[in-house]
PDB file of C-alpha atoms in Angstrom:
ATOM      1  CA  MET A   1      -0.089  -0.118   0.081  1.00  0.00           C
ATOM      2  CA  SER A   2       0.906   3.675  -0.399  1.00  0.00           C
ATOM      3  CA  VAL A   3       0.080   7.219  -0.050  1.00  0.00           C
ATOM      4  CA  SER A   4      -2.470   7.882  -2.756  1.00  0.00           C
ATOM      5  CA  ASP A   5      -3.022  11.880  -1.767  1.00  0.00           C
ATOM      6  CA  PRO A   6      -1.339  14.395  -3.335  1.00  0.00           C
ATOM      7  CA  SER A   7      -1.846  16.869  -0.948  1.00  0.00           C
ATOM      8  CA  PHE A   8      -0.282  14.297   2.015  1.00  0.00           C
ATOM      9  CA  PRO A   9       3.158  14.960   2.558  1.00  0.00           C
ATOM     10  CA  GLY A  10       3.928  11.315   3.259  1.00  0.00           C
ATOM     11  CA  VAL A  11       7.789  10.435   4.211  1.00  0.00           C
ATOM     12  CA  ALA A  12       9.577   7.667   1.050  1.00  0.00           C
ATOM     13  CA  TRP A  13      11.138   5.157   2.029  1.00  0.00           C
ATOM     14  CA  SER A  14      14.083   6.077   0.490  1.00  0.00           C
ATOM     15  CA  THR A  15      14.716   8.629   2.821  1.00  0.00           C
ATOM     16  CA  VAL A  16      14.120   6.152   5.805  1.00  0.00           C
ATOM     17  CA  GLU A  17      16.171   3.805   5.034  1.00  0.00           C
ATOM     18  CA  GLU A  18      19.035   6.347   4.260  1.00  0.00           C
ATOM     19  CA  ARG A  19      18.341   7.566   7.726  1.00  0.00           C
ATOM     20  CA  LEU A  20      18.704   4.038   9.251  1.00  0.00           C
ATOM     21  CA  GLU A  21      21.351   3.139   7.377  1.00  0.00           C
ATOM     22  CA  GLU A  22      23.304   6.096   9.024  1.00  0.00           C
ATOM     23  CA  GLY A  23      21.461   5.831  12.360  1.00  0.00           C
ATOM     24  CA  MET A  24      20.611   9.169  12.739  1.00  0.00           C
ATOM     25  CA  GLY A  25      17.307   9.717  14.661  1.00  0.00           C
ATOM     26  CA  SER A  26      14.391  12.312  12.855  1.00  0.00           C
ATOM     27  CA  ARG A  27      11.306  13.387  13.134  1.00  0.00           C
ATOM     28  CA  TYR A  28       8.787  14.591  10.062  1.00  0.00           C
ATOM     29  CA  PRO A  29       5.877  16.610  11.057  1.00  0.00           C
ATOM     30  CA  LEU A  30       2.571  14.933   9.249  1.00  0.00           C
ATOM     31  CA  SER A  31      -0.136  16.892  10.233  1.00  0.00           C
ATOM     32  CA  ASP A  32      -1.457  20.636   9.084  1.00  0.00           C
ATOM     33  CA  GLY A  33      -2.139  22.118  12.554  1.00  0.00           C
ATOM     34  CA  SER A  34      -6.143  21.131  12.067  1.00  0.00           C
ATOM     35  CA  GLY A  35      -6.200  18.004  13.341  1.00  0.00           C
ATOM     36  CA  PRO A  36      -4.398  15.729  16.248  1.00  0.00           C
ATOM     37  CA  ASP A  37      -0.496  16.007  15.562  1.00  0.00           C
ATOM     38  CA  VAL A  38       0.806  13.088  13.765  1.00  0.00           C
ATOM     39  CA  GLN A  39       4.559  12.559  13.481  1.00  0.00           C
ATOM     40  CA  TYR A  40       6.926   9.861  11.845  1.00  0.00           C
ATOM     41  CA  GLN A  41      10.140   8.763  13.654  1.00  0.00           C
ATOM     42  CA  ILE A  42      13.104   7.305  13.357  1.00  0.00           C
ATOM     43  CA  GLU A  43      14.868   5.966  16.508  1.00  0.00           C
ATOM     44  CA  ASP A  44      18.004   7.093  17.148  1.00  0.00           C
ATOM     45  CA  GLY A  45      21.178   4.599  16.056  1.00  0.00           C
ATOM     46  CA  GLY A  46      18.698   3.296  13.281  1.00  0.00           C
ATOM     47  CA  HIS A  47      16.515   1.141  16.154  1.00  0.00           C
ATOM     48  CA  GLY A  48      13.159   1.497  14.901  1.00  0.00           C
ATOM     49  CA  ILE A  49      10.790   3.343  13.026  1.00  0.00           C
ATOM     50  CA  SER A  50       7.058   4.494  14.462  1.00  0.00           C
ATOM     51  CA  LEU A  51       4.423   6.736  14.301  1.00  0.00           C
ATOM     52  CA  LEU A  52       3.104   9.122  17.291  1.00  0.00           C
ATOM     53  CA  VAL A  53      -0.482  10.285  17.134  1.00  0.00           C
ATOM     54  CA  GLU A  54      -1.145  12.953  20.018  1.00  0.00           C
ATOM     55  CA  LEU A  55      -4.212  11.582  22.447  1.00  0.00           C
ATOM     56  CA  GLU A  56      -7.281  13.648  23.952  1.00  0.00           C
ATOM     57  CA  ARG A  57      -7.105  14.208  27.498  1.00  0.00           C
ATOM     58  CA  THR A  58      -8.609  10.876  28.673  1.00  0.00           C
ATOM     59  CA  GLN A  59      -7.858   9.160  24.786  1.00  0.00           C
ATOM     60  CA  GLN A  60      -6.565   5.555  24.912  1.00  0.00           C
ATOM     61  CA  PRO A  61      -3.960   4.313  22.464  1.00  0.00           C
ATOM     62  CA  PRO A  62      -6.112   1.524  20.195  1.00  0.00           C
ATOM     63  CA  HIS A  63      -5.559  -1.934  20.806  1.00  0.00           C
ATOM     64  CA  SER A  64      -3.839  -4.108  17.798  1.00  0.00           C
ATOM     65  CA  PRO A  65      -5.102  -7.121  17.046  1.00  0.00           C
ATOM     66  CA  LEU A  66      -1.500  -7.968  15.221  1.00  0.00           C
ATOM     67  CA  PRO A  67       1.449  -9.044  17.629  1.00  0.00           C
ATOM     68  CA  ALA A  68       3.714  -8.124  15.570  1.00  0.00           C
ATOM     69  CA  ILE A  69       2.764  -4.231  16.369  1.00  0.00           C
ATOM     70  CA  HIS A  70       2.250  -2.449  19.320  1.00  0.00           C
ATOM     71  CA  ILE A  71       0.723   0.282  20.451  1.00  0.00           C
ATOM     72  CA  ASP A  72       1.608   2.217  23.797  1.00  0.00           C
ATOM     73  CA  PRO A  73       0.537   5.230  25.295  1.00  0.00           C
ATOM     74  CA  VAL A  74       4.011   8.200  25.552  1.00  0.00           C
ATOM     75  CA  PHE A  75       4.666  11.225  26.239  1.00  0.00           C
ATOM     76  CA  HIS A  76       6.321  13.923  23.691  1.00  0.00           C
ATOM     77  CA  GLU A  77       7.254  17.694  24.050  1.00  0.00           C
ATOM     78  CA  GLY A  78       4.064  17.632  27.308  1.00  0.00           C
ATOM     79  CA  ARG A  79       1.646  16.065  25.026  1.00  0.00           C
ATOM     80  CA  ARG A  80       0.066  12.000  25.656  1.00  0.00           C
ATOM     81  CA  MET A  81       0.475  10.643  22.380  1.00  0.00           C
ATOM     82  CA  ALA A  82      -0.024   6.872  20.836  1.00  0.00           C
ATOM     83  CA  ARG A  83       3.205   5.077  19.657  1.00  0.00           C
ATOM     84  CA  PHE A  84       2.596   2.645  16.830  1.00  0.00           C
ATOM     85  CA  ARG A  85       5.949   0.777  16.429  1.00  0.00           C
ATOM     86  CA  THR A  86       7.305  -3.089  16.172  1.00  0.00           C
ATOM     87  CA  THR A  87      10.411  -4.992  16.913  1.00  0.00           C
ATOM     88  CA  GLN A  88      10.465  -7.066  13.718  1.00  0.00           C
ATOM     89  CA  SER A  89      12.967  -5.117  11.729  1.00  0.00           C
ATOM     90  CA  GLU A  90      13.042  -7.276   8.670  1.00  0.00           C
ATOM     91  CA  LEU A  91       9.514  -6.072   8.390  1.00  0.00           C
ATOM     92  CA  TRP A  92      10.164  -2.254   8.522  1.00  0.00           C
ATOM     93  CA  ARG A  93       9.344  -1.865   4.571  1.00  0.00           C
ATOM     94  CA  ASP A  94       5.830  -2.980   5.564  1.00  0.00           C
ATOM     95  CA  PHE A  95       5.229  -1.448   8.495  1.00  0.00           C
ATOM     96  CA  HIS A  96       6.126   2.228   6.903  1.00  0.00           C
ATOM     97  CA  ASP A  97       3.326   1.387   4.311  1.00  0.00           C
ATOM     98  CA  LEU A  98       0.995   0.460   6.964  1.00  0.00           C
ATOM     99  CA  LEU A  99       2.266   3.554   8.997  1.00  0.00           C
ATOM    100  CA  MET A 100       1.764   6.345   6.132  1.00  0.00           C
ATOM    101  CA  ALA A 101      -1.984   4.279   5.668  1.00  0.00           C
ATOM    102  CA  VAL A 102      -3.281   5.240   9.247  1.00  0.00           C
ATOM    103  CA  ALA A 103      -1.523   8.636   9.432  1.00  0.00           C
ATOM    104  CA  GLU A 104      -3.030   9.665   5.641  1.00  0.00           C
ATOM    105  CA  ARG A 105      -6.180   8.531   6.623  1.00  0.00           C
ATOM    106  CA  ILE A 106      -6.352  10.657  10.491  1.00  0.00           C
ATOM    107  CA  VAL A 107      -5.008  13.757   8.332  1.00  0.00           C
ATOM    108  CA  VAL A 108      -6.811  14.077   4.799  1.00  0.00           C
ATOM    109  CA  LYS A 109      -9.420  11.778   5.777  1.00  0.00           C
ATOM    110  CA  GLY A 110     -10.343  13.312   9.251  1.00  0.00           C
ATOM    111  CA  TYR A 111     -11.053  10.336  10.511  1.00  0.00           C
ATOM    112  CA  SER A 112     -10.204   9.018  14.441  1.00  0.00           C
ATOM    113  CA  LEU A 113      -7.246   7.632  15.422  1.00  0.00           C
ATOM    114  CA  GLU A 114      -9.572   4.053  15.979  1.00  0.00           C
ATOM    115  CA  ARG A 115     -10.965   4.269  12.955  1.00  0.00           C
ATOM    116  CA  ALA A 116      -7.967   5.005  10.858  1.00  0.00           C
ATOM    117  CA  PHE A 117      -5.892   2.396  12.480  1.00  0.00           C
ATOM    118  CA  ASP A 118      -9.109  -0.064  12.235  1.00  0.00           C
ATOM    119  CA  MET A 119      -9.567   0.891   8.434  1.00  0.00           C
ATOM    120  CA  THR A 120      -6.319   0.243   7.885  1.00  0.00           C
ATOM    121  CA  VAL A 121      -5.789  -3.228   9.413  1.00  0.00           C
ATOM    122  CA  TYR A 122      -8.924  -4.136   7.461  1.00  0.00           C
ATOM    123  CA  ALA A 123      -7.724  -3.136   3.991  1.00  0.00           C
ATOM    124  CA  TRP A 124      -4.137  -5.171   4.809  1.00  0.00           C
ATOM    125  CA  ASN A 125      -6.523  -7.884   6.290  1.00  0.00           C
ATOM    126  CA  ALA A 126      -8.403  -8.110   2.900  1.00  0.00           C
ATOM    127  CA  LEU A 127      -5.049  -7.832   1.014  1.00  0.00           C
ATOM    128  CA  LEU A 128      -3.473 -10.352   2.066  1.00  0.00           C
ATOM    129  CA  SER A 129      -5.986 -12.867   2.696  1.00  0.00           C
ATOM    130  CA  ARG A 130      -6.098 -12.905  -1.267  1.00  0.00           C
ATOM    131  CA  PRO A 131      -2.969 -14.795  -3.073  1.00  0.00           C
ATOM    132  CA  ARG A 132       0.582 -12.711  -2.712  1.00  0.00           C
ATOM    133  CA  ALA A 133       4.152 -13.314  -4.106  1.00  0.00           C
ATOM    134  CA  LEU A 134       6.768 -13.649  -1.675  1.00  0.00           C
ATOM    135  CA  GLY A 135       6.213 -11.939   2.184  1.00  0.00           C
ATOM    136  CA  ALA A 136       9.084  -9.936   3.750  1.00  0.00           C
ATOM    137  CA  GLN A 137      10.913 -13.387   5.620  1.00  0.00           C
ATOM    138  CA  GLN A 138       9.948 -15.363   2.280  1.00  0.00           C
ATOM    139  CA  ARG A 139      11.749 -12.246  -0.072  1.00  0.00           C
ATOM    140  CA  ILE A 140      15.371 -12.368   2.946  1.00  0.00           C
ATOM    141  CA  GLY A 141      15.656 -15.907   2.273  1.00  0.00           C
ATOM    142  CA  LEU A 142      15.314 -16.130  -1.056  1.00  0.00           C
ATOM    143  CA  HIS A 143      18.068 -13.428  -1.345  1.00  0.00           C
ATOM    144  CA  GLY A 144      20.089 -15.955   0.704  1.00  0.00           C
ATOM    145  CA  GLU A 145      20.307 -18.628  -1.473  1.00  0.00           C
ATOM    146  CA  LEU A 146      20.466 -16.815  -4.475  1.00  0.00           C
ATOM    147  CA  ALA A 147      23.833 -15.540  -3.134  1.00  0.00           C
ATOM    148  CA  VAL A 148      24.760 -19.414  -2.153  1.00  0.00           C
ATOM    149  CA  LEU A 149      23.482 -20.370  -5.998  1.00  0.00           C
ATOM    150  CA  GLN A 150      26.243 -17.741  -6.842  1.00  0.00           C
ATOM    151  CA  CYS A 151      28.776 -19.032  -4.733  1.00  0.00           C
ATOM    152  CA  LEU A 152      28.043 -22.520  -6.450  1.00  0.00           C
ATOM    153  CA  ALA A 153      28.001 -21.267  -9.554  1.00  0.00           C
ATOM    154  CA  GLU A 154      31.660 -19.335  -9.338  1.00  0.00           C
ATOM    155  CA  ARG A 155      33.130 -22.981  -8.509  1.00  0.00           C
ATOM    156  CA  ASP A 156      30.527 -25.454 -10.447  1.00  0.00           C
ATOM    157  CA  GLY A 157      29.171 -23.665 -13.151  1.00  0.00           C
ATOM    158  CA  TRP A 158      26.137 -22.363 -13.209  1.00  0.00           C
ATOM    159  CA  SER A 159      24.481 -25.770 -15.182  1.00  0.00           C
ATOM    160  CA  ALA A 160      25.776 -27.400 -12.038  1.00  0.00           C
ATOM    161  CA  ALA A 161      24.414 -24.978  -9.713  1.00  0.00           C
ATOM    162  CA  VAL A 162      21.023 -24.523 -11.317  1.00  0.00           C
ATOM    163  CA  ALA A 163      20.967 -28.352 -10.908  1.00  0.00           C
ATOM    164  CA  ALA A 164      21.633 -28.679  -7.760  1.00  0.00           C
ATOM    165  CA  TRP A 165      19.160 -25.660  -6.277  1.00  0.00           C
ATOM    166  CA  VAL A 166      16.382 -28.389  -5.184  1.00  0.00           C
ATOM    167  CA  GLY A 167      14.745 -26.777  -2.596  1.00  0.00           C
ATOM    168  CA  PRO A 168      12.070 -24.345  -4.920  1.00  0.00           C
ATOM    169  CA  HIS A 169      11.113 -27.759  -6.559  1.00  0.00           C
ATOM    170  CA  GLY A 170       9.674 -29.778  -3.013  1.00  0.00           C
ATOM    171  CA  GLU A 171      13.069 -31.243  -2.018  1.00  0.00           C
ATOM    172  CA  GLU A 172      13.776 -31.122   2.234  1.00  0.00           C
ATOM    173  CA  HIS A 173      17.119 -29.297   1.891  1.00  0.00           C
ATOM    174  CA  ASP A 174      17.565 -26.419  -0.544  1.00  0.00           C
ATOM    175  CA  PHE A 175      20.786 -27.460  -2.548  1.00  0.00           C
ATOM    176  CA  ALA A 176      22.037 -31.422  -3.025  1.00  0.00           C
ATOM    177  CA  LEU A 177      25.272 -31.705  -4.039  1.00  0.00           C
ATOM    178  CA  ALA A 178      27.258 -34.651  -5.316  1.00  0.00           C
ATOM    179  CA  GLU A 179      28.545 -35.362  -1.914  1.00  0.00           C
ATOM    180  CA  TYR A 180      26.656 -33.532   0.689  1.00  0.00           C
ATOM    181  CA  ASP A 181      23.174 -31.222   1.024  1.00  0.00           C
ATOM    182  CA  LEU A 182      23.069 -28.134   2.274  1.00  0.00           C
ATOM    183  CA  GLU A 183      20.071 -26.185   3.948  1.00  0.00           C
ATOM    184  CA  VAL A 184      20.153 -22.266   3.862  1.00  0.00           C
ATOM    185  CA  LYS A 185      18.326 -20.078   6.258  1.00  0.00           C
ATOM    186  CA  THR A 186      19.160 -16.366   6.497  1.00  0.00           C
ATOM    187  CA  THR A 187      17.958 -13.809   8.766  1.00  0.00           C
ATOM    188  CA  ALA A 188      17.927  -9.954   8.905  1.00  0.00           C
ATOM    189  CA  SER A 189      18.299 -10.161  12.836  1.00  0.00           C
ATOM    190  CA  GLU A 190      21.184  -9.036  14.739  1.00  0.00           C
ATOM    191  CA  ARG A 191      21.164 -12.845  16.728  1.00  0.00           C
ATOM    192  CA  ARG A 192      21.198 -16.154  14.233  1.00  0.00           C
ATOM    193  CA  CYS A 193      18.108 -17.322  15.368  1.00  0.00           C
ATOM    194  CA  HIS A 194      16.361 -19.156  12.321  1.00  0.00           C
ATOM    195  CA  SER A 195      13.053 -20.459  11.438  1.00  0.00           C
ATOM    196  CA  ILE A 196      12.614 -24.594  11.006  1.00  0.00           C
ATOM    197  CA  SER A 197       9.930 -25.758   8.987  1.00  0.00           C
ATOM    198  CA  GLY A 198       9.240 -29.704   9.906  1.00  0.00           C
ATOM    199  CA  VAL A 199      11.412 -32.643  11.587  1.00  0.00           C
ATOM    200  CA  GLY A 200      13.006 -33.245   8.475  1.00  0.00           C
ATOM    201  CA  GLN A 201      14.987 -30.070   7.721  1.00  0.00           C
ATOM    202  CA  LEU A 202      17.517 -30.548   9.532  1.00  0.00           C
ATOM    203  CA  GLN A 203      17.928 -34.372   8.970  1.00  0.00           C
ATOM    204  CA  GLU A 204      20.338 -35.800   6.830  1.00  0.00           C
ATOM    205  CA  ALA A 205      19.140 -37.813   3.877  1.00  0.00           C
ATOM    206  CA  PRO A 206      20.445 -41.202   4.271  1.00  0.00           C
ATOM    207  CA  GLY A 207      24.512 -41.858   3.517  1.00  0.00           C
ATOM    208  CA  ARG A 208      24.668 -37.777   3.034  1.00  0.00           C
ATOM    209  CA  PRO A 209      25.712 -35.038   5.221  1.00  0.00           C
ATOM    210  CA  LEU A 210      23.859 -32.258   5.621  1.00  0.00           C
ATOM    211  CA  TRP A 211      25.121 -28.723   6.299  1.00  0.00           C
ATOM    212  CA  PHE A 212      23.497 -25.836   7.529  1.00  0.00           C
ATOM    213  CA  VAL A 213      24.330 -22.259   6.244  1.00  0.00           C
ATOM    214  CA  SER A 214      23.286 -19.004   8.570  1.00  0.00           C
ATOM    215  CA  LEU A 215      22.878 -15.795   6.888  1.00  0.00           C
ATOM    216  CA  GLN A 216      22.803 -12.397   8.032  1.00  0.00           C
ATOM    217  CA  LEU A 217      21.490  -9.509   6.466  1.00  0.00           C
ATOM    218  CA  THR A 218      21.496  -5.643   7.033  1.00  0.00           C
ATOM    219  CA  ARG A 219      20.192  -2.826   5.261  1.00  0.00           C
ATOM    220  CA  GLY A 220      22.281  -1.802   3.008  1.00  0.00           C
ATOM    221  CA  GLY A 221      20.502   1.335   2.171  1.00  0.00           C
ATOM    222  CA  ARG A 222      22.569   3.165  -1.655  1.00  0.00           C
ATOM    223  CA  GLY A 223      24.979   0.484  -1.501  1.00  0.00           C
ATOM    224  CA  GLY A 224      22.850  -2.718  -1.250  1.00  0.00           C
ATOM    225  CA  ARG A 225      20.852  -4.961  -3.819  1.00  0.00           C
ATOM    226  CA  THR A 226      17.251  -5.057  -3.598  1.00  0.00           C
ATOM    227  CA  LEU A 227      16.065  -8.892  -4.354  1.00  0.00           C
ATOM    228  CA  ARG A 228      15.224  -8.011  -7.907  1.00  0.00           C
ATOM    229  CA  GLU A 229      18.768  -6.731  -8.608  1.00  0.00           C
ATOM    230  CA  SER A 230      19.880 -10.396  -7.374  1.00  0.00           C
ATOM    231  CA  ALA A 231      17.047 -11.975  -9.574  1.00  0.00           C
ATOM    232  CA  ASP A 232      18.413 -10.038 -12.198  1.00  0.00           C
ATOM    233  CA  ALA A 233      22.096 -10.583 -11.969  1.00  0.00           C
ATOM    234  CA  VAL A 234      22.066 -14.699 -11.568  1.00  0.00           C
ATOM    235  CA  HIS A 235      19.042 -14.646 -15.066  1.00  0.00           C
ATOM    236  CA  LYS A 236      21.917 -12.904 -17.043  1.00  0.00           C
ATOM    237  CA  ALA A 237      24.325 -14.881 -15.444  1.00  0.00           C
ATOM    238  CA  ALA A 238      22.847 -18.227 -16.230  1.00  0.00           C
ATOM    239  CA  ALA A 239      21.855 -17.229 -19.665  1.00  0.00           C
ATOM    240  CA  ALA A 240      25.291 -16.386 -20.306  1.00  0.00           C
ATOM    241  CA  SER A 241      25.838 -19.834 -19.720  1.00  0.00           C
ATOM    242  CA  ASP A 242      22.708 -21.118 -22.025  1.00  0.00           C
ATOM    243  CA  LEU A 243      19.334 -21.151 -22.305  1.00  0.00           C
ATOM    244  CA  TYR A 244      18.437 -24.081 -20.734  1.00  0.00           C
ATOM    245  CA  THR A 245      20.115 -23.610 -17.623  1.00  0.00           C
ATOM    246  CA  ALA A 246      18.120 -19.959 -17.739  1.00  0.00           C
ATOM    247  CA  GLU A 247      14.818 -21.656 -18.306  1.00  0.00           C
ATOM    248  CA  ARG A 248      15.617 -23.948 -15.325  1.00  0.00           C
ATOM    249  CA  LEU A 249      16.221 -20.983 -13.445  1.00  0.00           C
ATOM    250  CA  ASN A 250      13.542 -19.003 -13.790  1.00  0.00           C
ATOM    251  CA  GLU A 251      11.384 -22.613 -13.043  1.00  0.00           C
ATOM    252  CA  ALA A 252      12.767 -22.729  -9.982  1.00  0.00           C
ATOM    253  CA  LEU A 253      11.916 -18.432  -9.403  1.00  0.00           C
ATOM    254  CA  SER A 254       8.636 -18.768 -10.376  1.00  0.00           C
ATOM    255  CA  SER A 255       7.986 -22.014  -8.355  1.00  0.00           C
ATOM    256  CA  LEU A 256       8.969 -19.923  -5.282  1.00  0.00           C
ATOM    257  CA  GLY A 257       6.239 -17.096  -5.772  1.00  0.00           C
ATOM    258  CA  TRP A 258       8.739 -14.546  -7.534  1.00  0.00           C
ATOM    259  CA  ASN A 259       7.292 -11.935  -9.599  1.00  0.00           C
ATOM    260  CA  PRO A 260       9.539  -9.664 -10.925  1.00  0.00           C
ATOM    261  CA  ASP A 261       6.729  -6.972 -10.919  1.00  0.00           C
ATOM    262  CA  GLN A 262       6.624  -6.973  -7.379  1.00  0.00           C
ATOM    263  CA  LEU A 263       6.750  -3.926  -5.217  1.00  0.00           C
ATOM    264  CA  ASP A 264      10.620  -4.525  -4.244  1.00  0.00           C
ATOM    265  CA  ASP A 265      13.085  -0.964  -3.266  1.00  0.00           C
ATOM    266  CA  GLU A 266      14.522  -2.828   0.366  1.00  0.00           C
ATOM    267  CA  ARG A 267      18.382  -2.754  -0.577  1.00  0.00           C
ATOM    268  CA  TRP A 268      20.008  -5.599   1.605  1.00  0.00           C
ATOM    269  CA  THR A 269      23.748  -6.245   2.016  1.00  0.00           C
ATOM    270  CA  VAL A 270      25.544  -9.175   3.998  1.00  0.00           C
ATOM    271  CA  ARG A 271      26.108  -8.530   7.600  1.00  0.00           C
ATOM    272  CA  ASN A 272      29.107 -10.641   8.455  1.00  0.00           C
ATOM    273  CA  GLU A 273      30.935 -13.865   7.524  1.00  0.00           C
ATOM    274  CA  PRO A 274      28.770 -16.948   6.633  1.00  0.00           C
ATOM    275  CA  LEU A 275      28.758 -19.695   8.899  1.00  0.00           C
ATOM    276  CA  LEU A 276      28.596 -23.150   8.238  1.00  0.00           C
ATOM    277  CA  LEU A 277      28.176 -26.119  10.744  1.00  0.00           C
ATOM    278  CA  ALA A 278      27.598 -29.752  10.623  1.00  0.00           C
ATOM    279  CA  ALA A 279      23.462 -30.517  11.295  1.00  0.00           C
ATOM    280  CA  GLU A 280      24.267 -33.140  13.364  1.00  0.00           C
ATOM    281  CA  SER A 281      26.443 -30.687  15.582  1.00  0.00           C
ATOM    282  CA  MET A 282      23.368 -28.474  15.604  1.00  0.00           C
ATOM    283  CA  PRO A 283      20.339 -28.123  18.256  1.00  0.00           C
ATOM    284  CA  ARG A 284      17.695 -30.249  16.421  1.00  0.00           C
ATOM    285  CA  LEU A 285      15.104 -31.949  16.266  1.00  0.00           C
ATOM    286  CA  THR A 286      14.947 -35.371  14.081  1.00  0.00           C
ATOM    287  CA  PHE A 287      12.387 -38.102  13.783  1.00  0.00           C
ATOM    288  CA  ASP A 288      14.238 -40.440  16.047  1.00  0.00           C
ATOM    289  CA  MET A 289      13.608 -37.871  18.773  1.00  0.00           C
ATOM    290  CA  LEU A 290       9.965 -37.372  18.594  1.00  0.00           C
ATOM    291  CA  PRO A 291       7.382 -39.588  20.724  1.00  0.00           C
ATOM    292  CA  THR A 292       5.467 -41.971  19.427  1.00  0.00           C
ATOM    293  CA  ALA A 293       2.133 -42.053  19.685  1.00  0.00           C
ATOM    294  CA  PRO A 294      -0.665 -44.937  19.234  1.00  0.00           C
ATOM    295  CA  SER A 295      -1.111 -44.420  15.541  1.00  0.00           C
ATOM    296  CA  GLY A 296       2.693 -43.622  14.664  1.00  0.00           C
ATOM    297  CA  HIS A 297       5.305 -40.635  15.000  1.00  0.00           C
ATOM    298  CA  ILE A 298       4.277 -36.681  15.219  1.00  0.00           C
ATOM    299  CA  ALA A 299       4.220 -35.881  11.580  1.00  0.00           C
ATOM    300  CA  ASP A 300       5.457 -32.333  11.859  1.00  0.00           C
ATOM    301  CA  VAL A 301       6.711 -28.926  14.147  1.00  0.00           C
ATOM    302  CA  THR A 302       8.357 -25.868  13.559  1.00  0.00           C
ATOM    303  CA  TYR A 303      10.936 -24.328  15.821  1.00  0.00           C
ATOM    304  CA  ASP A 304      13.448 -21.744  16.558  1.00  0.00           C
ATOM    305  CA  VAL A 305      17.165 -22.488  17.109  1.00  0.00           C
ATOM    306  CA  ASP A 306      19.477 -19.611  17.755  1.00  0.00           C
ATOM    307  CA  VAL A 307      23.254 -20.448  16.890  1.00  0.00           C
ATOM    308  CA  THR A 308      24.932 -17.213  17.481  1.00  0.00           C
ATOM    309  CA  ARG A 309      27.205 -18.409  19.468  1.00  0.00           C
ATOM    310  CA  ALA A 310      27.717 -21.639  17.744  1.00  0.00           C
ATOM    311  CA  PRO A 311      31.421 -22.312  16.758  1.00  0.00           C
ATOM    312  CA  ALA A 312      32.007 -22.376  12.605  1.00  0.00           C
ATOM    313  CA  ALA A 313      32.739 -26.380  11.543  1.00  0.00           C
ATOM    314  CA  THR A 314      36.286 -26.759  11.227  1.00  0.00           C
ATOM    315  CA  SER A 315      36.786 -28.577   8.492  1.00  0.00           C
ATOM    316  CA  CYS A 316      33.861 -27.281   6.075  1.00  0.00           C
ATOM    317  CA  PRO A 317      32.877 -28.755   2.214  1.00  0.00           C
ATOM    318  CA  LEU A 318      32.584 -25.360   0.720  1.00  0.00           C
ATOM    319  CA  ASP A 319      34.192 -21.886   0.795  1.00  0.00           C
ATOM    320  CA  LEU A 320      31.471 -19.445   1.495  1.00  0.00           C
ATOM    321  CA  SER A 321      33.809 -16.621   2.541  1.00  0.00           C
ATOM    322  CA  PRO A 322      33.413 -14.880  -1.053  1.00  0.00           C
ATOM    323  CA  LEU A 323      30.045 -14.296  -0.755  1.00  0.00           C
ATOM    324  CA  ARG A 324      28.020 -11.555  -1.807  1.00  0.00           C
ATOM    325  CA  LEU A 325      24.326 -10.737  -2.412  1.00  0.00           C
ATOM    326  CA  PRO A 326      24.550 -11.047  -6.767  1.00  0.00           C
TER     327      PRO A 326
END
């Protein structure tokens, strides 16, 4: 969603991203003085974004039905205000659009804070209930897989690398190489905390070692890469190899829900060195660890693993030190 009324003095995401990258706290007034004071805020140190909306004397902030969005009362320049914020940095880009939509309904439409927020949430829920291409975490995850794909292509060639990228085709692990498998997880958080989907995701196939790749991205500002730029770069490189490889790459991207026409102005860069771990050395759940029920095993679970303090494997089959976003 984007600001639609040309009279609304919205804040462009490109401006916000630059300030976040520079760690510069800023406030942008959005109201014209005829209604409640509305301000967009970038926190000092680049730690987040928020919307401040003036409250009447006895007015309480609205309740947020969305667990990722927190609304609390704060005092700013002697006035009570409702502050909208999220602690999930990977959602900042989408959260920015939601804040702009709420602010526009208050400033331009003259809606109350409660009505503006409720209408925005209703509109977003209606939008998100339709099939969509890729969510925020999916885009970050695809960015990481493309970076690993590029590393493999530089070592083995594009034909072999694309053939090894089996995750998009419904296989348990992301890459199946000649002698081992790779599972790639990418996060934008400051800790290496990754969501594991299913008991089999960290379980080795019979006779095949499984290696886990932990990647961390951070917002890159003007020096970063968008997912569209990375997808275009790998497609161009694959097409230079041969048209069949480029076609297989397109099929993989399409099966993951990638749409080159999707709004994409988030720029990312690699935060630090990739971490490569043997899956058997990680905290994980495997089928033989699950309790049995009278009718069989528990079929599926989802859990998080934090490998922030895990030491890198001393002997790795793959050198990912050259890894970069394509």
